Short mmCIF file of C-alpha atoms in Angstrom, two decimals:
data_model
loop_
_atom_site.label_atom_id
_atom_site.label_comp_id
_atom_site.label_asym_id
_atom_site.label_seq_id
_atom_site.Cartn_x
_atom_site.Cartn_y
_atom_site.Cartn_z
CA VAL A 1 3.50 -5.26 22.06
CA GLY A 2 0.64 -3.14 20.71
CA SER A 3 -2.12 -4.98 22.56
CA ASN A 4 -0.22 -4.98 25.87
CA CYS A 5 1.29 -1.52 25.52
CA GLY A 6 -0.35 -0.12 28.67
CA SER A 7 0.66 -3.13 30.77
CA ILE A 8 4.21 -3.05 29.47
CA ILE A 9 4.59 0.65 30.27
CA HIS A 10 3.15 0.09 33.75
CA HIS A 11 5.50 -2.80 34.52
CA PHE A 12 8.36 -0.98 32.86
CA THR A 13 8.07 1.86 35.40
CA SER A 14 7.53 -0.61 38.26
CA PHE A 15 10.70 -2.42 37.22
CA PHE A 16 12.79 0.69 37.80
CA TRP A 17 10.90 2.40 40.60
CA GLN A 18 9.06 -0.08 42.82
CA ALA A 19 8.86 -3.86 42.61
CA PRO A 20 5.70 -5.57 43.90
CA ARG A 21 5.97 -7.14 47.36
CA ASN A 22 4.47 -10.49 46.28
CA PRO A 23 5.24 -10.83 42.56
CA SER A 24 2.98 -13.11 40.55
CA VAL A 25 3.86 -15.07 37.43
CA ASN A 26 2.53 -12.21 35.27
CA ASP A 27 4.61 -9.69 37.22
CA ILE A 28 7.76 -11.70 36.64
CA MET A 29 6.91 -12.04 32.94
CA PHE A 30 6.35 -8.33 32.46
CA GLU A 31 9.43 -7.43 34.49
CA ASN A 32 11.47 -9.16 31.80
CA GLN A 33 9.41 -7.64 28.98
CA PRO A 34 11.18 -4.22 28.92
CA ILE A 35 14.56 -5.89 28.65
CA GLN A 36 13.32 -8.10 25.80
CA LEU A 37 11.80 -5.10 24.06
CA LEU A 38 14.99 -3.04 24.42
CA SER A 39 17.01 -6.00 23.16
CA THR A 40 14.81 -6.27 20.06
CA VAL A 41 15.14 -2.54 19.34
CA GLY A 42 18.89 -2.80 19.90
CA LEU A 43 19.18 -5.64 17.39
CA LEU A 44 17.18 -3.69 14.80
CA VAL A 45 19.34 -0.59 15.29
CA ALA A 46 22.47 -2.72 14.98
CA PHE A 47 21.12 -4.28 11.78
CA TYR A 48 20.53 -0.89 10.22
CA GLY A 49 23.95 0.25 11.38
CA ILE A 50 25.48 -2.64 9.48
CA LYS A 51 23.30 -1.74 6.48
CA VAL A 52 24.69 1.83 6.52
CA LEU A 53 28.27 0.51 6.69
CA TYR A 54 27.51 -1.82 3.79
CA ASP A 55 26.18 1.11 1.76
CA VAL A 56 29.36 3.07 2.50
CA TYR A 57 31.38 0.09 1.28
CA CYS A 58 29.29 -0.15 -1.88
CA TRP A 59 29.75 3.56 -2.48
CA PHE A 60 33.53 3.17 -2.62
CA LYS A 61 33.26 -0.12 -4.54
CA LEU A 62 30.98 1.04 -7.33
CA HIS A 63 30.86 -0.96 -10.51
CA PRO A 64 33.42 0.53 -12.93
CA SER A 65 30.72 1.30 -15.48
CA LEU A 66 28.95 3.60 -13.02
CA ALA A 67 31.87 6.00 -13.02
CA SER A 68 31.09 7.00 -16.60
CA LEU A 69 27.31 6.72 -16.25
CA PRO A 70 25.66 10.12 -16.82
CA GLY A 71 23.09 11.31 -14.32
CA PRO A 72 22.06 14.03 -11.86
CA ARG A 73 24.16 15.20 -8.94
CA ARG A 74 25.41 12.41 -6.63
CA TYR A 75 25.90 12.61 -2.88
CA PRO A 76 28.18 10.47 -0.68
CA ILE A 77 26.42 7.30 0.53
CA LEU A 78 22.98 8.57 -0.57
CA GLY A 79 23.83 8.73 -4.28
CA ILE A 80 21.04 10.26 -6.38
CA LEU A 81 18.39 9.64 -3.70
CA PRO A 82 18.36 13.28 -2.41
CA TYR A 83 17.97 14.56 -5.96
CA MET A 84 15.03 12.25 -6.59
CA ALA A 85 13.45 13.24 -3.27
CA GLN A 86 13.89 16.91 -4.17
CA HIS A 87 11.88 16.34 -7.37
CA ALA A 88 9.36 13.90 -5.89
CA GLU A 89 6.40 16.09 -6.90
CA ASP A 90 7.51 16.55 -10.51
CA TRP A 91 9.61 13.44 -11.11
CA PRO A 92 7.88 12.40 -14.39
CA GLU A 93 8.71 15.79 -15.94
CA GLU A 94 12.22 15.84 -14.44
CA SER A 95 13.04 12.31 -15.60
CA ILE A 96 11.91 13.22 -19.14
CA ARG A 97 14.09 16.36 -19.03
CA LEU A 98 17.13 14.31 -17.94
CA SER A 99 16.41 11.65 -20.58
CA ASN A 100 16.35 14.31 -23.29
CA LYS A 101 19.50 15.87 -21.86
CA PHE A 102 21.59 12.68 -21.76
CA GLY A 103 19.98 10.87 -24.70
CA LYS A 104 20.94 7.43 -23.40
CA THR A 105 20.83 5.26 -20.28
CA TRP A 106 21.47 7.33 -17.16
CA GLY A 107 21.21 6.95 -13.40
CA GLY A 108 23.47 6.62 -10.38
CA PRO A 109 24.02 5.08 -6.94
CA TYR A 110 20.79 4.41 -5.07
CA PRO A 111 21.06 3.02 -1.49
CA VAL A 112 17.56 1.51 -1.37
CA ASN A 113 17.78 -1.60 -3.52
CA LYS A 114 20.16 -4.54 -3.16
CA VAL A 115 22.47 -3.50 -6.01
CA ASN A 116 22.55 0.13 -4.81
CA THR A 117 22.01 1.36 -8.35
CA CYS A 118 19.16 3.00 -10.23
CA LEU A 119 19.14 3.05 -14.03
CA PHE A 120 16.81 4.85 -16.45
CA MET A 121 16.79 3.41 -19.96
CA VAL A 122 15.55 5.51 -22.84
CA ASP A 123 16.90 3.80 -25.98
CA GLU A 124 15.04 1.00 -27.73
CA ALA A 125 17.96 -1.45 -27.80
CA SER A 126 18.46 -1.38 -24.01
CA ILE A 127 14.76 -1.75 -23.31
CA ARG A 128 14.48 -4.72 -25.70
CA HIS A 129 17.56 -6.30 -24.10
CA VAL A 130 16.06 -6.13 -20.59
CA LEU A 131 12.41 -6.92 -21.31
CA SER A 132 12.74 -9.43 -24.13
CA GLU A 133 16.12 -10.76 -25.24
CA ASN A 134 17.71 -11.27 -21.81
CA SER A 135 14.83 -10.89 -19.37
CA ASN A 136 15.86 -13.86 -17.19
CA ASN A 137 18.90 -11.90 -16.00
CA TYR A 138 16.81 -8.94 -14.83
CA GLU A 139 14.63 -9.76 -11.85
CA LYS A 140 12.44 -7.49 -9.77
CA GLY A 141 14.30 -8.74 -6.72
CA ASP A 142 13.62 -8.81 -3.01
CA GLY A 143 14.00 -5.03 -2.70
CA SER A 144 11.05 -4.27 -4.96
CA ARG A 145 8.97 -7.02 -3.37
CA SER A 146 9.63 -5.62 0.09
CA PHE A 147 8.85 -2.05 -0.96
CA PHE A 148 5.49 -2.82 -2.62
CA ARG A 149 4.63 -5.92 -0.56
CA GLU A 150 1.43 -4.64 1.03
CA LEU A 151 0.01 -3.49 -2.31
CA LEU A 152 1.27 -5.91 -4.98
CA GLY A 153 2.37 -8.94 -2.93
CA ASN A 154 3.55 -11.73 -5.23
CA GLY A 155 1.49 -10.69 -8.25
CA ILE A 156 2.76 -10.55 -11.81
CA PHE A 157 4.42 -7.14 -11.38
CA LEU A 158 6.76 -8.38 -8.63
CA SER A 159 7.14 -12.10 -9.40
CA ASP A 160 10.13 -13.71 -11.09
CA GLY A 161 10.97 -17.04 -12.70
CA ASP A 162 8.42 -19.84 -12.67
CA GLN A 163 5.90 -17.82 -10.69
CA TRP A 164 5.96 -15.09 -13.33
CA PHE A 165 5.42 -17.63 -16.12
CA VAL A 166 2.36 -19.05 -14.33
CA HIS A 167 0.88 -15.56 -14.07
CA ARG A 168 1.73 -14.85 -17.69
CA LYS A 169 0.19 -18.11 -18.88
CA ILE A 170 -3.12 -17.45 -17.16
CA MET A 171 -3.19 -13.74 -18.02
CA SER A 172 -2.52 -14.43 -21.71
CA LYS A 173 -5.85 -16.25 -21.93
CA MET A 174 -7.86 -13.46 -20.37
CA PHE A 175 -8.58 -11.67 -23.64
CA SER A 176 -11.29 -14.04 -24.78
CA ARG A 177 -14.04 -12.89 -27.11
CA ASN A 178 -16.60 -13.28 -24.34
CA LEU A 179 -14.62 -11.14 -21.86
CA LEU A 180 -13.96 -8.42 -24.43
CA ARG A 181 -17.66 -8.32 -25.34
CA ARG A 182 -18.73 -8.03 -21.72
CA THR A 183 -16.03 -5.44 -21.01
CA SER A 184 -17.25 -3.33 -23.93
CA GLU A 185 -20.77 -3.44 -22.49
CA VAL A 186 -19.50 -2.27 -19.10
CA ILE A 187 -17.49 0.55 -20.71
CA GLN A 188 -20.56 1.72 -22.63
CA MET A 189 -22.62 1.69 -19.42
CA LYS A 190 -19.94 3.72 -17.61
CA LEU A 191 -19.69 6.25 -20.44
CA GLU A 192 -23.46 6.73 -20.28
CA GLN A 193 -23.11 7.42 -16.54
CA ILE A 194 -20.41 10.01 -17.23
CA ALA A 195 -22.51 11.64 -19.95
CA SER A 196 -25.37 11.87 -17.48
CA LEU A 197 -23.07 13.57 -14.94
CA LEU A 198 -21.95 16.12 -17.54
CA LEU A 199 -25.48 16.84 -18.75
CA ASN A 200 -26.74 17.34 -15.20
CA ALA A 201 -23.83 19.70 -14.50
CA MET A 202 -24.60 21.70 -17.68
CA GLU A 203 -28.28 21.99 -16.77
CA THR A 204 -27.41 23.14 -13.26
CA GLU A 205 -24.91 25.64 -14.67
CA GLU A 206 -27.58 27.20 -16.90
CA GLN A 207 -29.71 27.88 -13.84
CA TYR A 208 -27.00 30.06 -12.33
CA VAL A 209 -26.21 32.14 -15.42
CA GLY A 210 -26.04 35.79 -14.40
CA SER A 211 -26.24 35.04 -10.68
CA ALA A 212 -23.62 35.34 -7.97
CA GLU A 213 -23.77 31.63 -7.18
CA PRO A 214 -20.51 29.67 -7.66
CA ARG A 215 -20.13 27.86 -10.96
CA ILE A 216 -20.43 24.07 -11.17
CA SER A 217 -17.18 22.13 -11.54
CA LEU A 218 -16.41 18.47 -12.13
CA ASP A 219 -13.14 16.69 -11.38
CA LEU A 220 -12.52 14.81 -14.62
CA GLN A 221 -9.49 12.99 -13.24
CA ASP A 222 -11.54 11.64 -10.36
CA ILE A 223 -14.31 10.60 -12.76
CA PHE A 224 -11.87 8.84 -15.10
CA PHE A 225 -10.22 6.99 -12.22
CA ARG A 226 -13.63 5.85 -11.03
CA MET A 227 -14.56 4.69 -14.52
CA THR A 228 -11.38 2.70 -15.11
CA PHE A 229 -11.59 1.21 -11.60
CA ASP A 230 -15.17 0.06 -12.25
CA VAL A 231 -14.27 -1.46 -15.61
CA THR A 232 -11.10 -3.15 -14.34
CA SER A 233 -12.83 -4.49 -11.23
CA PHE A 234 -15.31 -6.20 -13.55
CA VAL A 235 -12.45 -7.65 -15.64
CA ALA A 236 -10.49 -8.75 -12.56
CA LEU A 237 -13.23 -9.68 -10.11
CA GLY A 238 -16.34 -10.05 -12.21
CA CYS A 239 -18.27 -7.72 -9.91
CA GLU A 240 -19.83 -4.25 -10.11
CA ILE A 241 -18.17 -1.68 -7.83
CA ASP A 242 -20.01 1.37 -9.29
CA SER A 243 -17.60 4.10 -8.16
CA ILE A 244 -19.11 6.53 -10.66
CA GLY A 245 -22.53 6.07 -9.11
CA THR A 246 -21.22 7.52 -5.83
CA TYR A 247 -19.52 10.55 -7.41
CA GLY A 248 -20.51 13.68 -5.53
CA ALA A 249 -22.30 11.69 -2.83
CA GLU A 250 -21.59 12.20 0.85
CA GLY A 251 -20.35 8.65 1.20
CA GLY A 252 -17.60 9.29 -1.34
CA GLN A 253 -15.84 6.33 -2.91
CA HIS A 254 -16.59 2.66 -2.53
CA PRO A 255 -14.54 1.46 0.52
CA PHE A 256 -12.48 -0.93 -1.61
CA ALA A 257 -11.70 1.72 -4.23
CA GLU A 258 -10.90 4.34 -1.57
CA ALA A 259 -8.57 2.01 0.32
CA PHE A 260 -6.87 1.03 -2.95
CA GLY A 261 -6.14 4.65 -3.89
CA GLN A 262 -4.92 5.60 -0.43
CA MET A 263 -2.67 2.54 -0.30
CA GLN A 264 -0.98 3.56 -3.55
CA GLU A 265 -0.30 7.07 -2.23
CA ALA A 266 1.05 5.77 1.08
CA ILE A 267 3.35 3.21 -0.56
CA LEU A 268 4.80 5.82 -2.93
CA GLN A 269 5.65 8.03 0.05
CA ARG A 270 8.28 5.43 0.98
CA PHE A 271 10.46 6.72 -1.85
CA GLY A 272 13.25 8.76 -0.33
CA ASP A 273 12.89 7.05 3.06
CA PRO A 274 15.74 4.51 3.52
CA PHE A 275 14.38 3.59 6.98
CA TYR A 276 10.90 2.52 5.89
CA LYS A 277 11.61 -1.15 6.79
CA LEU A 278 12.48 -0.25 10.37
CA LYS A 279 9.42 1.99 10.60
CA ARG A 280 7.24 -0.81 9.20
CA VAL A 281 8.50 -3.38 11.73
CA LEU A 282 8.10 -1.03 14.71
CA GLN A 283 4.99 0.70 13.26
CA ILE A 284 6.66 4.08 13.62
CA GLY A 285 4.93 7.03 11.98
CA SER A 286 1.40 7.53 10.70
CA ARG A 287 2.26 6.34 7.17
CA GLU A 288 3.26 2.78 8.12
CA ARG A 289 0.39 2.43 10.56
CA ARG A 290 -1.97 3.65 7.84
CA ILE A 291 -0.57 1.11 5.37
CA THR A 292 -1.23 -1.68 7.87
CA VAL A 293 -4.86 -0.58 8.31
CA LEU A 294 -5.42 -0.20 4.56
CA SER A 295 -3.86 -3.59 3.90
CA ARG A 296 -6.41 -5.21 6.20
CA THR A 297 -9.25 -3.32 4.51
CA LEU A 298 -8.19 -4.49 1.06
CA ALA A 299 -7.71 -8.05 2.28
CA ASP A 300 -11.15 -8.14 3.90
CA HIS A 301 -12.99 -6.82 0.84
CA ALA A 302 -11.05 -9.08 -1.53
CA ALA A 303 -11.64 -12.11 0.70
CA SER A 304 -15.39 -11.50 0.62
CA ILE A 305 -15.43 -11.50 -3.19
CA ILE A 306 -13.02 -14.43 -3.50
CA ASN A 307 -14.93 -16.63 -1.04
CA ASP A 308 -18.15 -15.91 -2.90
CA ARG A 309 -16.49 -16.98 -6.16
CA ARG A 310 -15.12 -20.14 -4.53
CA ARG A 311 -18.65 -21.09 -3.46
CA THR A 312 -19.89 -20.49 -7.01
CA ILE A 313 -17.30 -22.92 -8.38
CA GLU A 314 -18.11 -25.55 -5.73
CA ASP A 315 -21.82 -25.28 -6.53
CA GLY A 316 -21.13 -25.89 -10.20
CA SER A 317 -22.86 -22.64 -11.19
CA GLU A 318 -22.11 -20.83 -14.44
CA LEU A 319 -18.87 -18.89 -14.17
CA GLY A 320 -17.94 -15.54 -15.66
CA PRO A 321 -14.99 -14.69 -17.92
CA ASP A 322 -13.14 -12.61 -15.28
CA ILE A 323 -9.50 -13.18 -14.28
CA LEU A 324 -10.31 -14.29 -10.73
CA THR A 325 -12.46 -17.10 -12.11
CA ARG A 326 -9.70 -18.19 -14.47
CA TYR A 327 -7.22 -18.44 -11.58
CA LEU A 328 -9.66 -20.49 -9.54
CA GLU A 329 -10.31 -22.77 -12.51
CA TYR A 330 -6.54 -23.18 -13.00
CA SER A 331 -6.15 -24.03 -9.30
CA LYS A 332 -8.90 -26.66 -9.41
CA ARG A 333 -7.87 -28.17 -12.75
CA ASN A 334 -4.18 -28.52 -11.82
CA ASN A 335 -4.75 -29.30 -8.13
CA VAL A 336 -2.65 -26.26 -7.13
CA PRO A 337 -4.08 -24.66 -3.97
CA MET A 338 -4.25 -20.86 -4.04
CA SER A 339 -4.81 -18.86 -0.86
CA ASN A 340 -6.96 -15.75 -0.64
CA GLU A 341 -3.75 -13.75 -0.16
CA GLU A 342 -2.35 -14.99 -3.50
CA LEU A 343 -5.60 -14.25 -5.30
CA LYS A 344 -5.79 -10.81 -3.67
CA ASP A 345 -2.32 -10.08 -5.10
CA VAL A 346 -3.55 -11.08 -8.56
CA VAL A 347 -6.52 -8.73 -8.26
CA THR A 348 -4.53 -5.69 -7.07
CA ASN A 349 -1.95 -6.13 -9.85
CA VAL A 350 -4.68 -6.20 -12.50
CA LEU A 351 -6.43 -3.20 -10.94
CA ILE A 352 -3.24 -1.12 -11.11
CA ALA A 353 -2.57 -2.19 -14.69
CA GLY A 354 -6.09 -1.34 -15.83
CA ARG A 355 -6.90 1.73 -13.77
CA ASP A 356 -4.01 4.17 -13.55
CA ALA A 357 -2.55 4.26 -17.05
CA THR A 358 -5.87 4.69 -18.87
CA ALA A 359 -7.24 7.22 -16.38
CA CYS A 360 -4.06 9.33 -16.56
CA LEU A 361 -4.05 9.17 -20.37
CA LEU A 362 -7.66 10.35 -20.55
CA THR A 363 -7.06 13.15 -18.05
CA TRP A 364 -4.01 14.50 -19.86
CA SER A 365 -5.78 14.19 -23.22
CA PHE A 366 -8.65 16.40 -22.06
CA TYR A 367 -6.20 18.82 -20.44
CA GLU A 368 -4.25 19.22 -23.68
CA LEU A 369 -7.48 19.53 -25.67
CA SER A 370 -8.69 22.30 -23.34
CA LYS A 371 -5.73 24.39 -24.53
CA ARG A 372 -6.45 23.75 -28.22
CA PRO A 373 -9.96 24.95 -29.17
CA ASP A 374 -8.98 24.64 -32.85
CA VAL A 375 -8.48 20.90 -32.41
CA ILE A 376 -11.74 20.61 -30.46
CA ASP A 377 -13.57 22.22 -33.39
CA LYS A 378 -12.10 19.62 -35.76
CA ILE A 379 -13.16 16.78 -33.46
#
């Protein structure tokens, strides 16, 4: 539809206003195209109409335990979704406030996933029950896979059952002595780059003391995200991205790193939008179109690295200790073909695990320290 949009619109108007005198095969084909297109849209609208009716049914047929489940204000059909959307910008703080308020598992109806329920567990026993003692009964499910599909695919964060165990088996062997040694060397190199950035900023700042020129500022969060992305890309891909090296440059981030960050932001914007699937299919709205473009960018960059690693294995060259290499070795040793798409999913899952948590922790640590000069003096 996208590639023939102009032709479809032209023949769509001709269909209603003026038919060609001597219609060709193409004319006949495009005369039927508007009807087919309208039929497809009609089916999608009908499908979502049924989905809404199903949600209404589920609202009145809630599990008995949900009636006594504490949580924020609930709305008919939409459950706690409006409340979560209202606090989208400060949800971490709000969820902590509610957890402290209720002191136990809380949540409410949530018409986005298959079970139409969202639970927040805060006590140790419940978390152990779900993640360890009875984990087979708690799957990520098709809803989560559909929501994060373009970013995480079928990686370890969204896989269930046997597929999850394969990921876990390979990942558990990643922490070899050789990989940890090489990772430590990369971290040291990145810290030296950051120290150089800070020293250069301090020297520049001294030049403007007493002048009207604006003071020098550095975005520590951006620097930490670049550092953790560089380190994790080495662990996952065995390659040097060098995001820190481009800090402050006109070119900005490395294309792969930039696309990765933008994809995360775009995917998270789907929260609070129960119609994101329809928008994704019809490519409605700038967000879904942007996700499609970013998905291709990530796939292209990952494919380039993966194909290069495949050639290295075929040539019998010395391999590195990175995770991508371990997956390729597993594939070759067990005669289990793995596509570039599957390997790309592995890479993006590892990048999220290694980048975000550490970068956020470092950023908040420095923020809290900036408010406590007495602690800084002790350090």
